Short mmCIF file of C-alpha atoms in Angstrom, two decimals:
data_model
loop_
_atom_site.label_atom_id
_atom_site.label_comp_id
_atom_site.label_asym_id
_atom_site.label_seq_id
_atom_site.Cartn_x
_atom_site.Cartn_y
_atom_site.Cartn_z
CA UNK A 147 -47.25 72.49 43.62
CA UNK A 148 -49.02 75.14 41.64
CA UNK A 149 -46.93 77.78 43.37
CA UNK A 150 -43.69 75.98 42.35
CA UNK A 151 -44.77 75.79 38.71
CA UNK A 152 -45.73 79.47 38.74
CA UNK A 153 -42.36 80.46 40.26
CA UNK A 154 -40.43 78.43 37.67
CA UNK A 155 -42.39 80.00 34.81
CA UNK A 156 -41.46 83.45 36.08
CA UNK A 157 -37.76 82.59 36.69
CA UNK A 158 -36.93 81.18 33.25
CA UNK A 159 -37.59 84.45 31.31
CA UNK A 160 -35.65 86.40 33.95
CA UNK A 161 -32.60 84.12 33.57
CA UNK A 162 -32.81 84.32 29.81
CA UNK A 163 -32.81 88.10 29.88
CA UNK A 164 -29.79 88.10 32.23
CA UNK A 165 -27.49 86.37 29.66
CA UNK A 166 -24.70 88.67 28.34
CA UNK A 167 -25.47 90.27 25.02
CA UNK A 168 -23.06 89.57 22.16
CA UNK A 169 -22.56 92.60 19.97
CA UNK A 170 -21.39 92.46 16.38
CA UNK A 171 -18.06 94.18 15.62
CA UNK A 172 -18.63 97.58 14.08
CA UNK A 173 -18.07 97.75 10.36
CA UNK A 174 -14.68 99.20 9.31
CA UNK A 175 -13.10 98.82 12.76
CA UNK A 176 -10.60 96.12 11.75
CA UNK A 177 -7.00 97.14 10.99
CA UNK A 178 -4.83 95.05 8.65
CA UNK A 179 -1.02 95.27 8.93
CA UNK A 180 1.04 93.48 6.30
CA UNK A 181 4.59 92.30 6.71
CA UNK A 182 7.37 93.73 4.54
CA UNK A 183 7.49 92.21 1.09
CA UNK A 184 11.25 92.81 0.80
CA UNK A 185 13.92 92.42 3.45
CA UNK A 186 17.57 93.51 3.40
CA UNK A 187 20.60 91.75 4.83
CA UNK A 188 23.86 92.30 2.94
CA UNK A 189 23.57 95.45 0.84
CA UNK A 190 26.21 96.45 -1.72
CA UNK A 191 25.65 99.85 -3.35
CA UNK A 192 27.26 102.13 -5.88
CA UNK A 193 26.23 105.77 -6.24
CA UNK A 194 27.10 109.05 -7.88
CA UNK A 195 26.63 112.31 -6.04
CA UNK A 196 26.99 116.06 -5.83
CA UNK A 197 28.59 118.35 -3.22
CA UNK A 198 26.74 121.68 -3.61
CA UNK A 199 27.49 123.58 -0.41
CA UNK A 200 30.83 125.26 -1.27
CA UNK A 201 30.32 128.61 -2.99
CA UNK A 202 33.72 128.41 -4.75
CA UNK A 203 34.04 124.73 -5.64
CA UNK A 204 31.35 122.21 -6.49
CA UNK A 205 32.12 118.52 -6.20
CA UNK A 206 31.07 115.40 -8.05
CA UNK A 207 31.76 112.07 -6.37
CA UNK A 208 31.50 108.33 -6.90
CA UNK A 209 30.75 106.26 -3.82
CA UNK A 210 30.72 102.60 -2.87
CA UNK A 211 29.18 101.21 0.30
CA UNK A 212 28.33 98.04 2.18
CA UNK A 213 25.58 97.76 4.81
CA UNK A 214 24.75 94.92 7.16
CA UNK A 215 21.09 95.00 8.17
CA UNK A 216 20.46 93.15 11.43
CA UNK A 217 16.67 93.33 11.10
CA UNK A 218 13.98 95.48 9.45
CA UNK A 219 14.90 98.52 11.55
CA UNK A 220 18.64 98.75 12.37
CA UNK A 221 21.81 98.29 10.33
CA UNK A 222 25.43 99.43 10.03
CA UNK A 223 26.96 100.93 6.90
CA UNK A 224 30.53 101.53 5.72
CA UNK A 225 31.25 103.77 2.72
CA UNK A 226 33.96 105.50 0.76
CA UNK A 227 33.88 108.14 -1.97
CA UNK A 228 36.29 109.84 -4.36
CA UNK A 229 35.50 113.44 -5.37
CA UNK A 230 36.18 115.56 -8.44
CA UNK A 231 36.08 119.34 -7.88
CA UNK A 232 34.84 121.93 -10.35
CA UNK A 233 35.42 125.72 -9.89
CA UNK A 234 32.37 127.97 -9.83
CA UNK A 235 32.03 131.21 -11.77
CA UNK A 236 32.61 133.13 -8.52
CA UNK A 237 35.94 131.43 -7.97
CA UNK A 238 36.93 131.99 -11.60
CA UNK A 239 36.15 135.69 -11.27
CA UNK A 240 38.17 136.03 -8.07
CA UNK A 241 41.17 134.33 -9.65
CA UNK A 242 40.92 136.41 -12.83
CA UNK A 243 40.01 139.84 -11.51
CA UNK A 244 41.63 139.85 -8.08
CA UNK A 245 44.58 137.49 -8.64
CA UNK A 246 43.41 135.15 -5.88
CA UNK A 247 45.55 132.02 -5.96
CA UNK A 248 43.88 128.62 -6.49
CA UNK A 249 45.53 127.47 -3.27
CA UNK A 250 43.10 129.71 -1.35
CA UNK A 251 40.26 127.32 -2.15
CA UNK A 252 40.49 123.93 -0.43
CA UNK A 253 38.69 121.08 -2.16
CA UNK A 254 37.56 117.60 -1.15
CA UNK A 255 39.71 114.73 -2.40
CA UNK A 256 37.89 111.78 -0.82
CA UNK A 257 35.94 110.80 2.27
CA UNK A 258 35.30 107.55 4.13
CA UNK A 259 33.03 106.77 7.05
CA UNK A 260 30.37 104.67 8.70
CA UNK A 261 26.79 105.13 9.84
CA UNK A 262 24.01 103.61 11.86
CA UNK A 263 21.03 103.08 9.51
CA UNK A 264 17.54 103.44 11.02
CA UNK A 265 14.63 102.35 8.76
CA UNK A 266 11.37 103.16 10.55
CA UNK A 267 8.97 103.60 7.59
CA UNK A 268 8.04 101.04 4.94
CA UNK A 269 5.07 101.12 2.59
CA UNK A 270 3.64 100.44 -0.83
CA UNK A 271 1.82 102.56 -3.40
CA UNK A 272 -0.52 101.67 -6.22
CA UNK A 273 0.48 103.37 -9.48
CA UNK A 274 -2.58 104.07 -11.64
CA UNK A 275 -4.11 100.83 -10.37
CA UNK A 276 -1.72 99.05 -12.72
CA UNK A 277 1.06 97.90 -10.41
CA UNK A 278 2.34 98.31 -6.85
CA UNK A 279 5.70 99.80 -5.84
CA UNK A 280 7.38 99.24 -2.47
CA UNK A 281 9.59 101.77 -0.73
CA UNK A 282 10.95 102.93 2.60
CA UNK A 283 12.45 105.92 4.40
CA UNK A 284 15.70 105.73 6.37
CA UNK A 285 17.74 107.93 8.69
CA UNK A 286 21.55 108.00 9.02
CA UNK A 287 23.93 109.07 11.77
CA UNK A 288 27.67 108.44 11.99
CA UNK A 289 31.13 109.81 11.34
CA UNK A 290 33.56 110.38 8.49
CA UNK A 291 37.11 111.39 7.67
CA UNK A 292 37.47 114.02 4.91
CA UNK A 293 40.64 114.54 2.92
CA UNK A 294 41.05 118.15 1.73
CA UNK A 295 43.75 119.72 -0.39
CA UNK A 296 44.59 123.27 -1.45
CA UNK A 297 46.76 121.96 -4.24
CA UNK A 298 49.84 121.88 -2.03
CA UNK A 299 49.13 120.40 1.38
CA UNK A 300 46.56 117.63 1.97
CA UNK A 301 44.81 117.47 5.33
CA UNK A 302 42.55 114.91 6.98
CA UNK A 303 39.63 116.22 9.04
CA UNK A 304 36.96 114.39 11.09
CA UNK A 305 33.25 114.90 10.48
CA UNK A 306 29.92 114.17 12.16
CA UNK A 307 27.24 112.93 9.75
CA UNK A 308 23.45 113.33 9.97
CA UNK A 309 21.05 112.63 7.13
CA UNK A 310 18.45 110.41 5.59
CA UNK A 311 16.91 109.25 2.38
CA UNK A 312 14.57 106.88 0.65
CA UNK A 313 14.58 103.61 -1.25
CA UNK A 314 12.46 102.30 -4.12
CA UNK A 315 12.50 98.53 -4.48
CA UNK A 316 12.93 97.17 -7.99
CA UNK A 317 12.59 93.61 -6.75
CA UNK A 318 13.98 91.27 -4.13
CA UNK A 319 17.61 91.83 -5.11
CA UNK A 320 17.77 95.44 -6.33
CA UNK A 321 16.63 98.89 -5.26
CA UNK A 322 17.21 102.54 -6.10
CA UNK A 323 18.48 104.60 -3.19
CA UNK A 324 18.53 108.39 -2.66
CA UNK A 325 20.54 109.91 0.21
CA UNK A 326 21.01 113.43 1.55
CA UNK A 327 23.68 113.73 4.25
CA UNK A 328 25.11 116.78 6.00
CA UNK A 329 28.75 116.28 7.03
CA UNK A 330 29.78 118.66 9.81
CA UNK A 331 33.54 118.75 9.18
CA UNK A 332 35.55 119.70 12.24
CA UNK A 333 38.87 121.51 12.34
CA UNK A 334 41.98 119.41 11.90
CA UNK A 335 44.18 119.11 15.00
CA UNK A 336 46.47 122.15 15.19
CA UNK A 337 44.69 123.90 12.32
CA UNK A 338 43.07 127.33 12.39
CA UNK A 339 40.38 126.17 9.94
CA UNK A 340 36.88 126.34 11.41
CA UNK A 341 33.90 124.03 11.16
CA UNK A 342 32.69 123.38 7.60
CA UNK A 343 29.40 121.90 6.41
CA UNK A 344 29.65 119.60 3.41
CA UNK A 345 26.27 118.57 2.01
CA UNK A 346 26.25 115.35 -0.05
CA UNK A 347 23.39 114.31 -2.34
CA UNK A 348 23.67 110.88 -3.96
CA UNK A 349 21.63 108.49 -6.10
CA UNK A 350 22.63 104.87 -6.50
CA UNK A 351 21.76 101.26 -7.21
CA UNK A 352 21.83 98.81 -4.30
CA UNK A 353 22.12 95.04 -4.58
CA UNK A 354 20.81 92.91 -1.71
CA UNK A 355 22.22 89.47 -0.87
CA UNK A 356 20.70 87.14 1.70
CA UNK A 357 17.40 88.86 2.45
CA UNK A 358 14.12 87.00 2.44
CA UNK A 359 10.89 87.88 0.68
#
């Protein structure tokens, strides 16, 4: 009997020490991810832009677009723009001093196209600890049709588009949008004109309909 009591008294501390040890979570190890405060669905946008890549003719354009955003990451966009061309000082000098005809300088009349919109980055910033602004970064890839003219003969040329931009949310329904897109304009069928790069920089106001907050 005494042996049984002695064995039990030795076994209880051993069992207690064999219980798994519960460790406290280290301080600062938790990661908090917040959902987007603003979501897009039907986006209607108007923008003004600049075509800076031509050394002889600079372009100003007005653009309208509609984008359908399927979720927070992927959407499709359709757009159209009308351009106004302005001669550079180099072109003016060539026309004045070397009698180069204006028809030697093709200019953009308008362009229309569509893109896949990829929006991988969304975040918010505190401004002077006074208020918080929300924004995102997006990428674009698609195609366009460019209408050129030399003053006599208009031509329509296809283009491959690659670009990106950013958005600053003004609220649930409105945002400011900045885009930079490189249009790789291909030669028109049967034309001797080579590949042309048309860079388009635009800033616009977008109105969102149907998104949730």
